[in-house]
Coordinates of C-alpha atoms in Angstrom, one line a residue:
M1 CA 217.9 6.3 -32.8
R2 CA 214.6 8.3 -32.8
R3 CA 212.0 7.3 -30.2
V4 CA 208.5 8.7 -30.2
F5 CA 206.1 8.5 -27.2
K6 CA 202.8 9.7 -26.1
T7 CA 201.8 10.2 -22.4
R8 CA 198.8 8.4 -20.9
H9 CA 197.0 11.8 -20.7
F10 CA 197.6 12.5 -24.4
H11 CA 196.5 8.9 -25.3
R12 CA 193.2 9.4 -23.4
W13 CA 192.5 12.6 -25.3
M14 CA 193.5 11.0 -28.6
R15 CA 191.0 8.2 -28.2
K16 CA 188.2 10.9 -28.6
T17 CA 189.6 12.0 -32.0
D18 CA 190.2 10.5 -35.4
L19 CA 194.0 10.9 -34.9
T20 CA 196.2 7.8 -35.3
D21 CA 199.6 6.8 -34.2
S22 CA 200.7 6.6 -37.8
E23 CA 199.7 10.3 -38.2
L24 CA 201.7 11.2 -35.1
C25 CA 204.8 9.3 -36.5
H26 CA 204.3 11.2 -39.8
A27 CA 204.2 14.5 -37.9
V28 CA 207.5 13.6 -36.1
A29 CA 209.1 13.0 -39.5
E30 CA 207.9 16.4 -40.6
M31 CA 209.2 18.1 -37.4
S32 CA 212.5 16.3 -37.9
Q33 CA 212.8 18.2 -41.1
G34 CA 212.1 21.5 -39.4
L35 CA 208.4 21.8 -40.1
I36 CA 207.3 23.0 -36.7
D37 CA 204.4 25.4 -36.3
A38 CA 205.7 27.1 -33.2
D39 CA 208.6 26.8 -30.7
L40 CA 207.0 27.5 -27.3
G41 CA 210.3 27.3 -25.5
G42 CA 211.5 25.0 -22.8
G43 CA 211.6 22.0 -25.1
V44 CA 207.9 22.3 -26.2
V45 CA 206.8 22.7 -29.8
K46 CA 203.4 23.0 -31.4
K47 CA 202.5 20.9 -34.4
R48 CA 199.2 21.0 -36.3
I49 CA 198.1 17.6 -37.7
A50 CA 195.3 17.0 -40.2
M51 CA 192.5 14.8 -39.1
G52 CA 189.8 13.0 -41.0
G53 CA 190.4 14.8 -44.3
R54 CA 189.8 18.2 -42.7
G55 CA 193.3 19.5 -43.3
K56 CA 195.7 21.0 -40.8
S57 CA 194.0 24.3 -40.3
S58 CA 190.9 22.6 -38.8
G59 CA 192.7 19.6 -37.4
A60 CA 194.4 18.8 -34.1
R61 CA 197.0 20.9 -32.3
T62 CA 199.6 18.9 -30.5
L63 CA 202.2 20.0 -28.1
V64 CA 205.4 17.9 -28.2
A65 CA 208.3 17.8 -25.7
T66 CA 211.4 17.3 -27.8
N67 CA 215.1 17.7 -28.0
R68 CA 214.5 17.9 -31.8
G69 CA 216.7 14.9 -32.4
S70 CA 216.1 11.5 -30.9
R71 CA 213.2 12.0 -28.4
W72 CA 209.7 13.1 -29.1
F73 CA 206.9 13.1 -26.5
F74 CA 203.3 14.0 -27.4
V75 CA 202.1 15.6 -24.1
F76 CA 199.0 17.6 -24.9
G77 CA 196.5 17.9 -27.7
F78 CA 193.3 19.8 -28.6
E79 CA 191.1 20.4 -31.6
K80 CA 190.9 23.9 -32.9
N81 CA 187.1 24.0 -32.3
E82 CA 187.8 23.2 -28.6
R83 CA 190.1 26.1 -27.8
A84 CA 192.3 28.6 -29.4
N85 CA 195.5 27.9 -27.5
I86 CA 196.9 27.1 -24.0
A87 CA 197.2 29.4 -21.1
N88 CA 200.6 30.6 -19.8
D89 CA 200.3 28.5 -16.6
E90 CA 199.5 25.4 -18.7
L91 CA 202.6 26.1 -20.8
E92 CA 204.8 26.4 -17.7
V93 CA 203.6 23.0 -16.5
L94 CA 204.3 21.4 -19.9
Q95 CA 207.7 23.0 -20.0
D96 CA 208.5 21.4 -16.6
L97 CA 207.2 18.1 -17.9
A98 CA 209.3 18.4 -21.0
K99 CA 212.4 19.0 -18.8
D100 CA 211.6 15.9 -16.8
L101 CA 210.9 13.7 -19.8
L102 CA 214.0 14.8 -21.8
A103 CA 216.3 14.2 -18.8
R104 CA 215.3 10.6 -18.5
T105 CA 217.7 7.8 -19.4
S106 CA 216.8 5.1 -21.9
A107 CA 216.4 2.7 -19.0
Q108 CA 214.0 5.1 -17.3
L109 CA 212.0 5.5 -20.5
D110 CA 211.8 1.7 -20.9
Q111 CA 210.5 1.5 -17.3
A112 CA 207.9 4.2 -18.0
V113 CA 206.7 2.2 -21.0
S114 CA 206.6 -1.0 -19.0
D115 CA 204.6 0.8 -16.3
G116 CA 202.2 2.3 -18.8
A117 CA 203.0 5.9 -18.0
L118 CA 204.4 6.3 -21.6
L119 CA 203.3 4.5 -24.8
E120 CA 206.0 4.2 -27.4
I121 CA 204.4 4.6 -30.8
C122 CA 207.3 4.5 -33.4
H123 CA 211.0 4.3 -33.4
D124 CA 213.8 3.8 -35.8

């Protein structure tokens, strides 16, 4: 069963954009088929998502913690006009976060959703 989440931090950033949960779920469907823009290592991948009719090249960049199977966590996002990429120290923090999120049991994920630390946006 595939489960897709976004962190509270990602959700706060997303509220400032035109990005929707439906678009995130569509992006996960694409990534499940191998359409990933970059594998950053440590369970973190980069995926460009079109926003507001602008197309992917000028849309949002999302960083997703994933095992590329049943678990997908949107952990960081930025628009191309905000920044070009993330710094190495930011990537290391995100890789540590990915390791933590991917190691959680289903019960721990359910508890994080209940606590509001994670928001579940789509699942099979």
